[in-house]
Short mmCIF file of C-alpha atoms and ligand atoms in Angstrom, two decimals:
data_model
loop_
_atom_site.label_atom_id
_atom_site.label_comp_id
_atom_site.label_asym_id
_atom_site.label_seq_id
_atom_site.Cartn_x
_atom_site.Cartn_y
_atom_site.Cartn_z
CA UNK A 1 25.86 28.51 69.08
CA UNK A 2 24.37 25.39 68.65
CA UNK A 3 23.12 24.29 65.22
CA UNK A 4 19.39 25.13 64.95
CA UNK A 5 20.49 28.78 66.90
CA UNK A 6 22.79 29.31 63.92
CA UNK A 7 20.63 28.33 61.04
CA UNK A 8 18.03 30.73 62.88
CA UNK A 9 20.50 33.43 63.10
CA UNK A 10 21.44 32.88 59.46
CA UNK A 11 19.30 35.72 57.88
CA UNK A 12 19.84 37.48 54.71
CA UNK A 13 21.56 40.80 55.38
CA UNK A 14 21.67 43.55 52.92
CA UNK A 15 23.01 46.49 55.36
CA UNK A 16 26.52 46.01 56.41
CA UNK A 17 28.82 47.78 58.65
CA UNK A 18 31.55 48.81 55.83
CA UNK A 19 33.72 50.48 58.26
CA UNK A 20 34.96 46.66 59.01
CA UNK A 21 36.35 45.25 56.25
CA UNK A 22 36.24 42.08 54.43
CA UNK A 23 39.67 40.58 53.09
CA UNK A 24 40.18 38.19 50.34
CA UNK A 25 41.33 35.78 53.18
CA UNK A 26 38.25 35.69 55.02
CA UNK A 27 36.53 35.03 51.56
CA UNK A 28 38.92 31.82 50.94
CA UNK A 29 38.25 30.85 54.17
CA UNK A 30 34.47 30.69 53.21
CA UNK A 31 35.42 28.63 49.92
CA UNK A 32 37.42 26.39 51.88
CA UNK A 33 34.04 25.30 53.54
CA UNK A 34 32.54 24.42 50.15
CA UNK A 35 35.36 22.23 49.36
CA UNK A 36 34.03 19.80 51.88
CA UNK A 37 30.40 19.76 50.68
CA UNK A 38 28.44 17.37 48.79
CA UNK A 39 27.98 17.39 45.11
CA UNK A 40 26.47 15.42 42.21
CA UNK A 41 28.82 12.48 41.06
CA UNK A 42 31.41 14.50 43.48
CA UNK A 43 32.12 16.43 39.86
CA UNK A 44 33.31 19.80 42.09
CA UNK A 45 32.71 21.71 38.87
CA UNK A 46 32.24 25.25 40.69
CA UNK A 47 34.71 27.76 40.39
CA UNK A 48 34.84 31.01 42.70
CA UNK A 49 36.25 34.58 42.14
CA UNK A 50 36.79 36.78 45.14
CA UNK A 51 36.50 40.32 45.20
CA UNK A 52 37.40 42.22 48.18
CA UNK A 53 38.93 45.84 46.96
CA UNK A 54 37.38 48.97 46.88
CA UNK A 55 37.27 49.56 43.28
CA UNK A 56 35.96 46.25 42.16
CA UNK A 57 33.37 46.25 45.00
CA UNK A 58 32.04 49.21 43.65
CA UNK A 59 31.89 47.87 40.03
CA UNK A 60 30.28 44.54 41.34
CA UNK A 61 27.98 46.72 43.41
CA UNK A 62 26.41 48.45 40.06
CA UNK A 63 25.46 45.42 38.93
CA UNK A 64 23.39 43.09 41.48
CA UNK A 65 20.01 43.81 42.37
CA UNK A 66 18.68 44.00 46.06
CA UNK A 67 15.52 43.00 47.68
CA UNK A 68 12.76 42.89 44.82
CA UNK A 69 9.98 43.26 47.22
CA UNK A 70 11.35 46.68 49.03
CA UNK A 71 9.99 48.68 45.88
CA UNK A 72 11.00 52.04 47.25
CA UNK A 73 14.73 50.94 48.51
CA UNK A 74 17.65 50.85 45.62
CA UNK A 75 19.93 48.97 48.00
CA UNK A 76 22.43 49.80 50.73
CA UNK A 77 23.99 53.29 50.70
CA UNK A 78 27.48 54.17 50.82
CA UNK A 79 29.07 52.82 54.02
CA UNK A 80 26.50 50.27 54.31
CA UNK A 81 27.61 48.10 51.37
CA UNK A 82 29.23 44.42 51.56
CA UNK A 83 33.01 44.43 51.96
CA UNK A 84 33.35 41.81 49.66
CA UNK A 85 31.75 39.15 47.34
CA UNK A 86 32.15 35.41 46.22
CA UNK A 87 30.86 35.04 42.76
CA UNK A 88 29.83 31.80 42.03
CA UNK A 89 30.48 29.90 38.35
CA UNK A 90 30.90 26.81 36.62
CA UNK A 91 32.93 26.25 33.52
CA UNK A 92 31.62 24.76 30.35
CA UNK A 93 35.15 23.50 29.46
CA UNK A 94 34.96 21.51 32.91
CA UNK A 95 31.41 20.92 32.90
CA UNK A 96 28.35 22.13 34.43
CA UNK A 97 27.45 22.03 38.24
CA UNK A 98 23.84 20.76 39.23
CA UNK A 99 21.56 23.15 40.58
CA UNK A 100 21.34 21.36 43.92
CA UNK A 101 25.27 21.83 44.35
CA UNK A 102 24.83 25.74 43.87
CA UNK A 103 22.29 25.89 46.51
CA UNK A 104 24.32 23.56 49.04
CA UNK A 105 27.27 25.99 48.39
CA UNK A 106 25.55 29.29 48.67
CA UNK A 107 24.19 27.95 52.12
CA UNK A 108 27.36 26.70 53.22
CA UNK A 109 29.03 29.96 52.49
CA UNK A 110 26.13 31.96 54.32
CA UNK A 111 26.39 29.43 57.36
CA UNK A 112 30.03 29.85 57.83
CA UNK A 113 30.15 33.47 57.32
CA UNK A 114 27.54 33.76 60.09
CA UNK A 115 29.27 31.59 62.42
CA UNK A 116 32.08 34.10 62.21
CA UNK A 117 29.81 37.00 62.92
CA UNK A 118 29.41 38.12 59.27
CA UNK A 119 26.35 37.78 57.14
CA UNK A 120 25.53 37.46 53.17
CA UNK A 121 22.97 38.27 50.85
CA UNK A 122 22.89 35.51 48.05
CA UNK A 123 21.69 36.99 44.70
CA UNK A 124 20.39 35.30 41.63
CA UNK A 125 19.36 38.92 40.02
CA UNK A 126 22.61 40.47 38.42
CA UNK A 127 24.07 41.48 35.21
CA UNK A 128 26.02 38.34 34.39
CA UNK A 129 27.73 39.75 31.16
CA UNK A 130 28.75 42.86 32.69
CA UNK A 131 30.17 41.04 35.70
CA UNK A 132 32.34 38.99 33.68
CA UNK A 133 33.46 41.77 31.91
CA UNK A 134 34.68 43.35 34.99
CA UNK A 135 36.49 40.00 36.02
CA UNK A 136 37.95 39.49 32.67
CA UNK A 137 36.33 36.15 32.22
CA UNK A 138 35.18 34.57 28.93
CA UNK A 139 31.95 33.14 27.53
CA UNK A 140 32.85 29.55 29.18
CA UNK A 141 31.90 30.91 32.49
CA UNK A 142 28.52 30.84 33.79
CA UNK A 143 27.73 33.12 36.70
CA UNK A 144 25.29 31.26 38.98
CA UNK A 145 25.31 33.17 42.27
CA UNK A 146 26.72 36.40 43.62
CA UNK A 147 27.39 36.14 47.48
CA UNK A 148 27.61 39.66 49.05
CA UNK A 149 29.34 39.51 52.36
CA UNK A 150 29.89 42.14 55.29
CA UNK A 151 29.24 42.61 58.83
CA UNK A 152 25.76 42.93 59.35
CA UNK A 153 23.95 46.21 60.53
CA UNK A 154 20.26 45.55 60.49
CA UNK A 155 18.30 43.59 62.54
CA UNK A 156 16.46 40.72 61.27
CA UNK A 157 13.24 38.90 62.93
CA UNK A 158 11.53 35.90 61.85
CA UNK A 159 7.89 36.23 61.90
CA UNK A 160 5.96 32.85 61.93
CA UNK A 161 3.13 32.52 59.25
CA UNK A 162 0.97 29.90 57.80
CA UNK A 163 1.02 28.32 54.26
CA UNK A 164 -0.85 30.54 52.14
CA UNK A 165 -0.24 33.84 54.33
CA UNK A 166 1.99 36.63 52.75
CA UNK A 167 5.41 35.38 52.29
CA UNK A 168 6.87 39.03 51.46
CA UNK A 169 9.73 40.25 53.73
CA UNK A 170 9.26 44.10 54.98
CA UNK A 171 10.73 46.65 57.01
CA UNK A 172 9.50 47.70 60.22
CA UNK A 173 11.31 51.03 61.30
CA UNK A 174 14.79 51.69 59.77
CA UNK A 175 16.81 48.81 60.69
CA UNK A 176 14.51 46.11 61.40
CA UNK A 177 13.81 43.87 58.69
CA UNK A 178 11.15 41.35 59.00
CA UNK A 179 11.14 37.65 57.09
CA UNK A 180 8.14 35.76 57.16
CA UNK A 181 8.60 31.74 57.65
CA UNK A 182 5.79 29.21 57.21
CA UNK A 183 5.57 27.06 60.51
CA UNK A 184 6.78 23.49 60.19
CA UNK A 185 3.51 21.96 60.60
CA UNK A 186 2.22 23.59 57.70
CA UNK A 187 5.20 22.35 55.61
CA UNK A 188 4.12 18.33 56.36
CA UNK A 189 2.19 17.08 53.71
CA UNK A 190 1.32 13.58 55.52
CA UNK A 191 -0.13 14.53 58.74
C1 FMN B 1 18.39 31.41 45.20
C2 FMN B 1 18.53 32.87 45.69
C3 FMN B 1 18.58 33.97 45.26
C4 FMN B 1 18.26 34.96 45.92
N1 FMN B 1 18.61 36.21 45.19
C5 FMN B 1 18.27 37.32 45.56
C6 FMN B 1 18.51 38.74 44.94
O1 FMN B 1 18.42 38.78 43.66
N2 FMN B 1 18.67 39.71 45.79
C7 FMN B 1 18.23 39.81 47.02
O2 FMN B 1 18.25 40.94 47.50
N3 FMN B 1 17.93 38.81 47.54
C8 FMN B 1 18.04 37.84 46.95
N4 FMN B 1 17.80 36.58 47.77
C9 FMN B 1 17.64 36.62 49.15
C10 FMN B 1 16.09 36.02 49.35
O3 FMN B 1 15.49 37.16 49.38
C11 FMN B 1 16.04 35.52 51.03
O4 FMN B 1 16.80 34.37 51.13
C12 FMN B 1 14.53 35.67 51.43
O5 FMN B 1 14.03 37.17 51.52
C13 FMN B 1 14.42 35.04 52.84
O6 FMN B 1 15.25 35.51 53.80
P1 FMN B 1 16.17 34.76 54.54
O7 FMN B 1 17.44 34.38 53.47
O8 FMN B 1 16.55 35.64 55.87
O9 FMN B 1 15.60 33.39 55.11
C14 FMN B 1 18.14 35.29 47.17
C15 FMN B 1 18.14 33.91 47.84
C16 FMN B 1 18.45 32.43 47.22
C17 FMN B 1 18.65 31.59 48.17
#
């Protein structure tokens, strides 16, 4: 797949084939990609907790929020939930990461997963206190992203839109998710 095809295929996925398991080694492989990414001052302040066992997966799942625009959907049902999670932190005792570092890490994890036929959902809506308790982490750790990982079940279609159009994603039928994306011309401010 060429790079543009990979970026286009790299859509958020919220329903996964849970019969295909994700291993800790799979998640280590994705974090190994982040090691090579740029970051402010080359500080490398991000730290990662990996979860890929049934019991902890279930606990993490209870503490993340899915698809704010899909008002009548409570998140993936059993059998369609993520097979693992990468939880991205920084540590006050080491020093904070820059927000840009977090975005680069999230996109790198996502592209890496998609290149292997997996898919992710990056989440910023989560219960930090509860998740840190589950993982036994102290107040010094700041949860920055939860990246859910699995094998995709749902099909995602990109709809071209213009700046000012409705940007809300929506479902068409059961397994088709539409994500509106503004055309390039409308992103350019100096025409
Ligand atoms: C920083 C960030 C935070 C996000 N937080 C959530 C979230 O809490 N819950 C969720 O279901 N999706 C979340 N998403 C996924 C976005 O909704 C998704 O990226 C957007 O709808 C566009 O879809 P696409 O990723 O396929 O382009 C987040 C994505 C990013 C980059």
